[in-house]
Short mmCIF file of C-alpha atoms in Angstrom, two decimals:
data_model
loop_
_atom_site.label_atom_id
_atom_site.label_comp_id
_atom_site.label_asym_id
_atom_site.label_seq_id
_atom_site.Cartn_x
_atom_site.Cartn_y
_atom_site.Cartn_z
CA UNK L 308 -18.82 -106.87 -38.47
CA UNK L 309 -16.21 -106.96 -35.98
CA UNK L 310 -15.12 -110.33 -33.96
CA UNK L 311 -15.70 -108.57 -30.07
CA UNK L 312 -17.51 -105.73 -28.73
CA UNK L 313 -15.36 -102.62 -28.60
CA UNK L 314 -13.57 -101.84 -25.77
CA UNK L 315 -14.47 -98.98 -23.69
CA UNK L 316 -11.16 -98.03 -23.06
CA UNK L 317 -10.64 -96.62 -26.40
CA UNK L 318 -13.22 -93.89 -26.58
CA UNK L 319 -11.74 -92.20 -22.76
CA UNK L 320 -9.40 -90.15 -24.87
CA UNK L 321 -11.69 -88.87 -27.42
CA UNK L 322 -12.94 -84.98 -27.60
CA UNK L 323 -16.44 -84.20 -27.65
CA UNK L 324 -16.19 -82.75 -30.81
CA UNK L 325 -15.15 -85.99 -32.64
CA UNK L 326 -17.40 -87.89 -30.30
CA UNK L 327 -20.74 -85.66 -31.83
CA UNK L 328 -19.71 -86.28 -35.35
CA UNK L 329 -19.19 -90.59 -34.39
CA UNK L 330 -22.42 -90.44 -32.43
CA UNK L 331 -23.83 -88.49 -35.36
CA UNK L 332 -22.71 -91.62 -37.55
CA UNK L 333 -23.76 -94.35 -35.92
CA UNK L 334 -27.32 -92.96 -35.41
CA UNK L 335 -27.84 -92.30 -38.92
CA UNK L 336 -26.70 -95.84 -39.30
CA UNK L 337 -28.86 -97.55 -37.14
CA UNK L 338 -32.01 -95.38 -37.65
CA UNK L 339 -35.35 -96.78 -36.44
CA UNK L 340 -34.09 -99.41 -34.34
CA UNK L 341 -32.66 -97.24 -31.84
CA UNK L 342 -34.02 -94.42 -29.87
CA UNK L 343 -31.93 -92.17 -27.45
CA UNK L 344 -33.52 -91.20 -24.32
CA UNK L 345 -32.58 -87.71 -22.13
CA UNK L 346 -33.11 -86.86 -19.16
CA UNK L 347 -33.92 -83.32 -18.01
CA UNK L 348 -31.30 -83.40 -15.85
CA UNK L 349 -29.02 -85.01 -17.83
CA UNK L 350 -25.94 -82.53 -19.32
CA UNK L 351 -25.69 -80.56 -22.59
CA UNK L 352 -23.57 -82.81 -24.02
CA UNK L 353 -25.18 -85.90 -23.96
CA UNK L 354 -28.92 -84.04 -23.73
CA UNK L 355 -28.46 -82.85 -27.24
CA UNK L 356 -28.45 -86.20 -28.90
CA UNK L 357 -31.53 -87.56 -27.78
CA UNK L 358 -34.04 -87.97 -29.49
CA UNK L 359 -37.20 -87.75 -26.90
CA UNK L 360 -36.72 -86.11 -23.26
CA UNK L 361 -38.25 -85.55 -20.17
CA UNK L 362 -39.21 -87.27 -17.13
CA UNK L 363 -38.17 -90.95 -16.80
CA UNK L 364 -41.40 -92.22 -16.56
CA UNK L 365 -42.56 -90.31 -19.52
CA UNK L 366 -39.85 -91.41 -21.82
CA UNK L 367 -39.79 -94.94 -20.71
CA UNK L 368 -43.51 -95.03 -21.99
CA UNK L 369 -42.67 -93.34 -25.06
CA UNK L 370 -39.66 -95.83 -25.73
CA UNK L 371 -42.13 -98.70 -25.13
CA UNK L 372 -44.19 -97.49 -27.75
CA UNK L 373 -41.52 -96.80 -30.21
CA UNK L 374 -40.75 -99.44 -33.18
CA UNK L 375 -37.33 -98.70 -31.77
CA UNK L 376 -35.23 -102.04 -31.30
CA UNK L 377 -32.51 -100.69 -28.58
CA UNK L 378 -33.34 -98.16 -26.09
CA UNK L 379 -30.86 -96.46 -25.07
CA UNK L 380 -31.47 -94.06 -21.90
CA UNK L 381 -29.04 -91.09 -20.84
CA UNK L 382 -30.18 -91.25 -17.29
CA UNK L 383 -29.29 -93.57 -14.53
CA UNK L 384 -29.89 -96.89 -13.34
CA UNK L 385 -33.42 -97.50 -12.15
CA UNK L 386 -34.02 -95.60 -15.04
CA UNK L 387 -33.44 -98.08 -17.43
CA UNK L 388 -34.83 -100.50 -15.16
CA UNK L 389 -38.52 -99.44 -15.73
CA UNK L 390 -37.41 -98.97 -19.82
CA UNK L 391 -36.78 -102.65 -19.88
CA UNK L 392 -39.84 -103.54 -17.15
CA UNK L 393 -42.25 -101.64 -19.85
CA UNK L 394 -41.01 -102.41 -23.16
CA UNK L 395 -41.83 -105.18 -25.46
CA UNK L 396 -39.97 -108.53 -25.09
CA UNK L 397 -38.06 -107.96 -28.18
CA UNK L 398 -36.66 -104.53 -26.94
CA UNK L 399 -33.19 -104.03 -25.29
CA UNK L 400 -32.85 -101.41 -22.75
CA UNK L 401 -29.09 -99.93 -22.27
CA UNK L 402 -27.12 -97.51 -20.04
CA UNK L 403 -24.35 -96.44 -21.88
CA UNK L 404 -22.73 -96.25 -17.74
CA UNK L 405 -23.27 -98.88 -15.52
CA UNK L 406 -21.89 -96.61 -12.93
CA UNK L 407 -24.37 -94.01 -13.42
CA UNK L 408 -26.50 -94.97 -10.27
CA UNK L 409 -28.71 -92.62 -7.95
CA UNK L 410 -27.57 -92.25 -4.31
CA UNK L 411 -31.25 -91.53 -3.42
CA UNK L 412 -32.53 -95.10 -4.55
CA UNK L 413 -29.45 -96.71 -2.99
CA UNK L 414 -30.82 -95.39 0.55
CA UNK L 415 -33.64 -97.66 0.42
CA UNK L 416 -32.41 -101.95 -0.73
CA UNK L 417 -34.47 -104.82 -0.69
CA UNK L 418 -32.52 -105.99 2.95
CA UNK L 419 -33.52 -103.00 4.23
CA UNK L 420 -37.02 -102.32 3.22
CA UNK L 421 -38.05 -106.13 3.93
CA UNK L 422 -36.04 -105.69 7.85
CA UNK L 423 -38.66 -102.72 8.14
CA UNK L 424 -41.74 -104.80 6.86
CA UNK L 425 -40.78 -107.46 9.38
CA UNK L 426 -40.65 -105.10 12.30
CA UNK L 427 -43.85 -103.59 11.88
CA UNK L 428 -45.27 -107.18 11.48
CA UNK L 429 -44.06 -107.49 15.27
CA UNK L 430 -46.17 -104.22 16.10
CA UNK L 431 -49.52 -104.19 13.22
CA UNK L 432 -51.00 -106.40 11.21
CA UNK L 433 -49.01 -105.11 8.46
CA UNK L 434 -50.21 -106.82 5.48
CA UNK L 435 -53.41 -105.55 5.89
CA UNK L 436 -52.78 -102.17 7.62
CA UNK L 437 -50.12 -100.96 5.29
CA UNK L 438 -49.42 -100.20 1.73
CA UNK L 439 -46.06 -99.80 0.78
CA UNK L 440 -45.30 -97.17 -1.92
CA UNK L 441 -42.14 -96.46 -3.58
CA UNK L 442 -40.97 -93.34 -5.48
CA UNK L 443 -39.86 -94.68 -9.10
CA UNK L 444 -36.34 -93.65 -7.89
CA UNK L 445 -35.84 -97.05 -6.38
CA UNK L 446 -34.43 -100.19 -7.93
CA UNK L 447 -36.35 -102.77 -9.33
CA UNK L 448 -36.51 -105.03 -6.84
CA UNK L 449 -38.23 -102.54 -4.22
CA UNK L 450 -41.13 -102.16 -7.06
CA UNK L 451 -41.27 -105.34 -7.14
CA UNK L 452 -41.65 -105.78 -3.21
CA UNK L 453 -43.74 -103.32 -3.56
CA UNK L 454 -46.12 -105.62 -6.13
CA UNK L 455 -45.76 -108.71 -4.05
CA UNK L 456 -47.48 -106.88 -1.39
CA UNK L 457 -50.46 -104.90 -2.95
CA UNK L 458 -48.50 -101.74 -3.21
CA UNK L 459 -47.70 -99.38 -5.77
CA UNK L 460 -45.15 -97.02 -7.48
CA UNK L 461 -45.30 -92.70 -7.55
CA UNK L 462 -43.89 -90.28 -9.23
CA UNK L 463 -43.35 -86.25 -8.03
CA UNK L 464 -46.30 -85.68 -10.11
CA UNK L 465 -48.60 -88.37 -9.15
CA UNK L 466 -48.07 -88.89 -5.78
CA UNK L 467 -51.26 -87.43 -4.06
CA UNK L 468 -53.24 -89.72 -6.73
CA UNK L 469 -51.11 -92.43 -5.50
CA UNK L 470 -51.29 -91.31 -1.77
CA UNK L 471 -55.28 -91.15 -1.98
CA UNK L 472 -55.15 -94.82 -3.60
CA UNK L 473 -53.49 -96.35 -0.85
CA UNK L 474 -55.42 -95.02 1.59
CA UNK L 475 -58.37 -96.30 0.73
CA UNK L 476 -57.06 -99.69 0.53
CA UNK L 477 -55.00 -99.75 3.89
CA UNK L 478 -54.81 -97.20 6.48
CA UNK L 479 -51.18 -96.57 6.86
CA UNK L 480 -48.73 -95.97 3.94
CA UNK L 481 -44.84 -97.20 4.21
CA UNK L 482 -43.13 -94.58 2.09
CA UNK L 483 -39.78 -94.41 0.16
CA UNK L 484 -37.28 -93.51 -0.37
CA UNK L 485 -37.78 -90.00 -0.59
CA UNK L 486 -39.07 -89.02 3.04
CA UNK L 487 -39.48 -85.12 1.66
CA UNK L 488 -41.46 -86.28 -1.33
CA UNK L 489 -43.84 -88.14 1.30
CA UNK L 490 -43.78 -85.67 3.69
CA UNK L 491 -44.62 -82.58 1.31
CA UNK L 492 -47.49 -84.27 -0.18
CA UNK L 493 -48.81 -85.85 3.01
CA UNK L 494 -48.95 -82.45 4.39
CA UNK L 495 -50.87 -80.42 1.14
CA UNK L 496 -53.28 -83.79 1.83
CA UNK L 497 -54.28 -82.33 4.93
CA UNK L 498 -52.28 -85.14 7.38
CA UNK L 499 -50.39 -83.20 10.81
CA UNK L 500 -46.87 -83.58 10.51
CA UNK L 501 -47.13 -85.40 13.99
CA UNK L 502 -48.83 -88.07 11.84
CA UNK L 503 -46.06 -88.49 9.29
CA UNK L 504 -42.97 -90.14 11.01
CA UNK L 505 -39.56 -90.89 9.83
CA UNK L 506 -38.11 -94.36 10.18
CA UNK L 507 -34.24 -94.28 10.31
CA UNK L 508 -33.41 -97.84 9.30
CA UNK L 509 -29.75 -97.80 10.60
CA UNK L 510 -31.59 -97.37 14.26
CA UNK L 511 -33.79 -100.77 16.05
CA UNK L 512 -37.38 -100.24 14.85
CA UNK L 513 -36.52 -97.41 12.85
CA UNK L 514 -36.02 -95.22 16.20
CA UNK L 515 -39.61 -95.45 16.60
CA UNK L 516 -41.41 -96.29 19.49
CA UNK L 517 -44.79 -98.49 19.12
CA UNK L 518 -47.14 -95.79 19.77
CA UNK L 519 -45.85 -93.67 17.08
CA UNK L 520 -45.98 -96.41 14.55
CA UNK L 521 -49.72 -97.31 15.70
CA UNK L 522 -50.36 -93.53 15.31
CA UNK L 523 -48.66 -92.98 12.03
CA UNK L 524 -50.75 -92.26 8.92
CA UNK L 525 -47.42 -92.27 6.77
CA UNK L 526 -44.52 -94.08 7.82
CA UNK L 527 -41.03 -91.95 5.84
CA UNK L 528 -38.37 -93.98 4.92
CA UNK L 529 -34.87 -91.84 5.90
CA UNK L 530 -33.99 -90.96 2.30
CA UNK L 531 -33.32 -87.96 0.59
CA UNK L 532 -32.13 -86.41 -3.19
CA UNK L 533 -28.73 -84.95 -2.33
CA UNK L 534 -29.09 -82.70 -5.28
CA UNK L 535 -32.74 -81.46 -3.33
CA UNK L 536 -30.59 -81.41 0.06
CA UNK L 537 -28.41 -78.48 -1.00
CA UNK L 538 -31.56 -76.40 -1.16
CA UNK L 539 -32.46 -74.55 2.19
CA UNK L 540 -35.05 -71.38 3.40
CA UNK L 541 -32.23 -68.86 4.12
CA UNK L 542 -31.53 -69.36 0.41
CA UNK L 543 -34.75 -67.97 -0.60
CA UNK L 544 -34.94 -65.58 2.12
CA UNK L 545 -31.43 -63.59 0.87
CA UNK L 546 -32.41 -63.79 -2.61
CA UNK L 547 -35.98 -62.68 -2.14
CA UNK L 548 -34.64 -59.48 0.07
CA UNK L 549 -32.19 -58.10 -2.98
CA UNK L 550 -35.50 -59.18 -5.61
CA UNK L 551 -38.65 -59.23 -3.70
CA UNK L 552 -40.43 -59.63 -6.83
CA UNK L 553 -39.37 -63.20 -7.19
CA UNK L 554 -41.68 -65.85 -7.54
CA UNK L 555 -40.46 -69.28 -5.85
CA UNK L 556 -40.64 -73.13 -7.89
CA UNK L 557 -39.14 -76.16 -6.10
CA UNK L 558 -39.49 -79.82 -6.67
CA UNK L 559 -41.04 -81.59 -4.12
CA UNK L 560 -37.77 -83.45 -3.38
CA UNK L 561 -36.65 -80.65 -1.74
CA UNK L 562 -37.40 -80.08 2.61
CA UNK L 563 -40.50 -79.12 3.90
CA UNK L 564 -39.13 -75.69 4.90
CA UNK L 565 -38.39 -74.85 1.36
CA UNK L 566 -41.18 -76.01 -0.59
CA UNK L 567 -43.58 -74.60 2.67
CA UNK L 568 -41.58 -70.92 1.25
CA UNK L 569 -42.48 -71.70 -2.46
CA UNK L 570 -45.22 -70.22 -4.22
CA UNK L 571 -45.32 -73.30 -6.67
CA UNK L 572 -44.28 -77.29 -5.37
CA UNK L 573 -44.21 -79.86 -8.79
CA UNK L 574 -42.67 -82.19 -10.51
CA UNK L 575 -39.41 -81.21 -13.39
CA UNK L 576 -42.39 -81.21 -15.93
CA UNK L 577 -44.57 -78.79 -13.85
CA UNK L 578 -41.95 -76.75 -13.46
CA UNK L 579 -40.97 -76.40 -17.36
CA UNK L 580 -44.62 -76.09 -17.87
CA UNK L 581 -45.21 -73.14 -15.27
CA UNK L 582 -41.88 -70.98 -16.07
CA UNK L 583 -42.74 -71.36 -19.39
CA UNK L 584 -46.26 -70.39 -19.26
CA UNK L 585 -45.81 -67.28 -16.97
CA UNK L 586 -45.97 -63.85 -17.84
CA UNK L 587 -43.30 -62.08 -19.55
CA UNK L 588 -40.26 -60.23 -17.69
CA UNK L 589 -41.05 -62.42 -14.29
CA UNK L 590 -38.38 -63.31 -11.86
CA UNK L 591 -37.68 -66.82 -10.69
CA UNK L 592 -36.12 -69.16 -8.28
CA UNK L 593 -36.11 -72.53 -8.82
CA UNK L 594 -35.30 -75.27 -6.51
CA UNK L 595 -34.17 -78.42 -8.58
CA UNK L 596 -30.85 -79.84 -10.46
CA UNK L 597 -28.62 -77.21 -12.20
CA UNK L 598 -28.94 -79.00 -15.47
CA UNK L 599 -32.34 -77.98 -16.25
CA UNK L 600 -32.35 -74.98 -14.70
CA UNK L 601 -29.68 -73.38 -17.05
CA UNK L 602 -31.67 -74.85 -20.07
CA UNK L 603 -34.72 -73.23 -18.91
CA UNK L 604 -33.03 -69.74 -18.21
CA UNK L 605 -31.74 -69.92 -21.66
CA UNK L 606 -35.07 -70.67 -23.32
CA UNK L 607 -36.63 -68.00 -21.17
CA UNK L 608 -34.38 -65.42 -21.86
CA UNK L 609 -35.97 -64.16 -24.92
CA UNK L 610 -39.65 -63.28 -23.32
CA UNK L 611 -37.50 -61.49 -20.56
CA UNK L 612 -37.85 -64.01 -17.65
CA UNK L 613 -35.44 -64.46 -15.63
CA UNK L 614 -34.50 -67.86 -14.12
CA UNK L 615 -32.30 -68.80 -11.16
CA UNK L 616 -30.67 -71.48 -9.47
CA UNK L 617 -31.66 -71.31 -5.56
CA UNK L 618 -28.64 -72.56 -4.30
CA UNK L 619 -25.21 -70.57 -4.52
CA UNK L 620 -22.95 -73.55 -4.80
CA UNK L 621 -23.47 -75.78 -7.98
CA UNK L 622 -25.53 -78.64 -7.42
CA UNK L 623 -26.00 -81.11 -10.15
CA UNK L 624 -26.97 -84.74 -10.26
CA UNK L 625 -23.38 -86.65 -10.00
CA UNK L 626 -24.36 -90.01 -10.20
CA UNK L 627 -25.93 -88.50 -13.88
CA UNK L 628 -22.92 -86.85 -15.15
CA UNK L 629 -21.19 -90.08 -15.64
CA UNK L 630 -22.85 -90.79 -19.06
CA UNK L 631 -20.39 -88.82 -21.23
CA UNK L 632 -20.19 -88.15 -25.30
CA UNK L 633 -17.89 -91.00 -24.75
CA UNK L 634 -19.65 -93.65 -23.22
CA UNK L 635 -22.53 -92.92 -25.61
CA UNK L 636 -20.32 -93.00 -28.46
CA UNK L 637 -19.35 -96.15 -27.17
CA UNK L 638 -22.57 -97.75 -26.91
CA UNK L 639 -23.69 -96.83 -30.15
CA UNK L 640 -20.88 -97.53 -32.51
CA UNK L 641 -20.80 -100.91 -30.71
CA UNK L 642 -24.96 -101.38 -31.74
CA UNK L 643 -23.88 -99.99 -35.35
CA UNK L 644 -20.97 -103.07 -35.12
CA UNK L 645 -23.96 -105.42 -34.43
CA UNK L 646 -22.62 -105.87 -30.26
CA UNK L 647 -25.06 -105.36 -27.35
CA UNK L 648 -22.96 -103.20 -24.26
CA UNK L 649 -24.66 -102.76 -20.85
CA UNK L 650 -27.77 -104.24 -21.52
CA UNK L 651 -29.99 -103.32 -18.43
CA UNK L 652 -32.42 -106.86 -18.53
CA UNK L 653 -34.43 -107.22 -14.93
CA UNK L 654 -35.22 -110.46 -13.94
CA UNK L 655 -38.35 -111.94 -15.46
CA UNK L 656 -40.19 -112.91 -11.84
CA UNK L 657 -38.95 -109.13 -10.24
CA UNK L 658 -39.92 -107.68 -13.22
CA UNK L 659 -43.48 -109.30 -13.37
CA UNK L 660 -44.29 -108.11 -9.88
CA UNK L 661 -42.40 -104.79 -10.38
CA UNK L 662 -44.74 -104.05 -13.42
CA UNK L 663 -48.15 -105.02 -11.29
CA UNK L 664 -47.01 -102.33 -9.40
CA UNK L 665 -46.20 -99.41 -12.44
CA UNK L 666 -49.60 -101.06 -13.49
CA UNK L 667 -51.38 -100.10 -10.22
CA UNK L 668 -49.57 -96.47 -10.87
CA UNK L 669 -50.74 -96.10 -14.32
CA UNK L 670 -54.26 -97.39 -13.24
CA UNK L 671 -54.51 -94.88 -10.07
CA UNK L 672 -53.34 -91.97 -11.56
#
């Protein structure tokens, strides 16, 4: 066993190719104890090693249940948050990149979100008038807020469960970060746009004036996926002229003028499970990260589907692509040395409040 941790600084040189057969190694050495977690959007290299993937939710449930000892998630940041908020005590969640964030949960912090609750508290009896509900992109803390105040956490695939829940608790819903996953299932719920306002929190009382925030049904945080953002109408439009047989699949993340053009709206698993399900020699344009997309054209290939990225520039999750072969390599010959490296552990009070609130999810949907 080595003396100190091993510095990160000597894997930035390495090739993939000896980083697979190290990462290969240390695995095989450390067996049961640790399980590697992938993201769907996550890239090829890294993707191939795990040894569950999916959804975060999903796999953070699946870690939680594992006799694994260190979980070790190829995703980003909040990600690992909710590994380590549902895992046993004895279990260690890591991100083999501390800098692999998510720009979309970073639009919505505790300052901000609690600046918000206080301003409506000058307008409505908040407390009892509105349920907050945050997307599980969002950090820790902002679950937790979210348990402190008899809210709740969503995912794309839950969220008109979730939406339906806190309606019949509270009459307004404070949504974020995601304003177009809030939006796009307010509307297939039936609410008018006109009842679905956006609060800009860089503008006094969100740039709303009282009456729209006493007439709001959902409240919409100003947040968006920037990986969703690059996906607009005209895009579907020009590609749909040159194949008119195409049939249209976007996550919800995406704007409400895209997903109001697709024939199918869901979740990365929804997605996998319709294009995989479909007919035989269909055409398809999907509207979520490039990642996942190219895996799924390459799968589909063989039963004569075809599968396209809707936007014509590349568009991947950047924040993501940070965790490299070499980071993981990293983080896993350091476990096999007997040396804990980015150790994602959230507070024990945030954590408690932020789990009453995954717990309200789980419960709801």
């Amino acid at each position: 066993m080595t003396a100190a941790a091993l510095p990160i600084h000597d894997y930035a040189l390495l090739d993939d190719a000896e980083c697979e057969a190290r990462i290969a190694a240390a695995k095989a050495k450390l067996g049961k104890r640790c399980i590697i977690l992938g993201h769907h959007y996550q890239r090829d290299e890294v993707f191939k090693h795990a040894d569950i993937f999916g959804d975060s939710l999903k796999l953070s449930r699946e870690a939680a249940q594992s006799e694994a000892e260190f979980i070790v998630f190829c995703g980003v940041h909040f990600m690992a948050e909710v590994a380590d908020i549902l895992s046993r005590p004895e279990q260690i969640a890591i991100l083999p990149d501390m800098a692999a964030g998510c720009s979309m949960a970073d639009m919505a912090n505790k300052i901000k979100v609690q600046q918000c609750w206080d301003e409506l508290a000058k307008i409505i009896d908040v407390e009892n008038s509105v349920t907050p509900v945050t997307y599980i992109n969002s950090a820790a803390d902002l679950k937790a807020f979210c348990g402190q105040h008899g809210g709740i956490v969503c995912t794309s695939s839950n969220a008109e469960k979730i939406l339906n829940w806190s309606f019949a608790r509270r009459e307004k819903v404070l949504f974020f970060p995601d304003q177009h996953l809030g939006r796009n299932t307010g509307y297939r719920m039936g609410i008018p746009l006109e009842q679905m306002v956006t609060w800009d929190f860089n503008k006094p009382q969100g740039g709303l004036t009282e009456q729209q925030i006493r007439e709001a049904k959902i409240i919409l945080w100003k947040g968006h996926c920037s990986v969703h953002q690059a996906f607009q109408p005209e895009q579907i439009d020009n590609f749909k002229a040159k194949h008119p047989e195409t049939i249209v699949i976007s996550h919800p993340e995406a704007c409400f003028e895209v997903c109001e053009k697709s024939d199918f709206i869901g979740s990365t698993e929804m997605i996998l499970k319709i294009v995989r399900e479909a007919e035989a020699n269909t055409r398809w344009l999907v509207a979520t990260e490039l990642n996942l997309v190219n895996r799924l054209a390459q799968e589909c290939k063989a039963q004569g589907k075809s599968v396209h990225f809707m936007a014509p520039t590349l568009s991947m999750c950047s924040t993501m692509f940070r965790t490299d072969p070499q980071h993981l390599c990293w983080v896993l010959e350091n476990l096999a040395a007997g040396h804990v490296v980015n150790q994602v552990a959230v507070p024990a009070e945030q954590a408690a409040s932020a789990k009453q609130a995954l717990d309200n999810m789980l419960l709801a949907s």
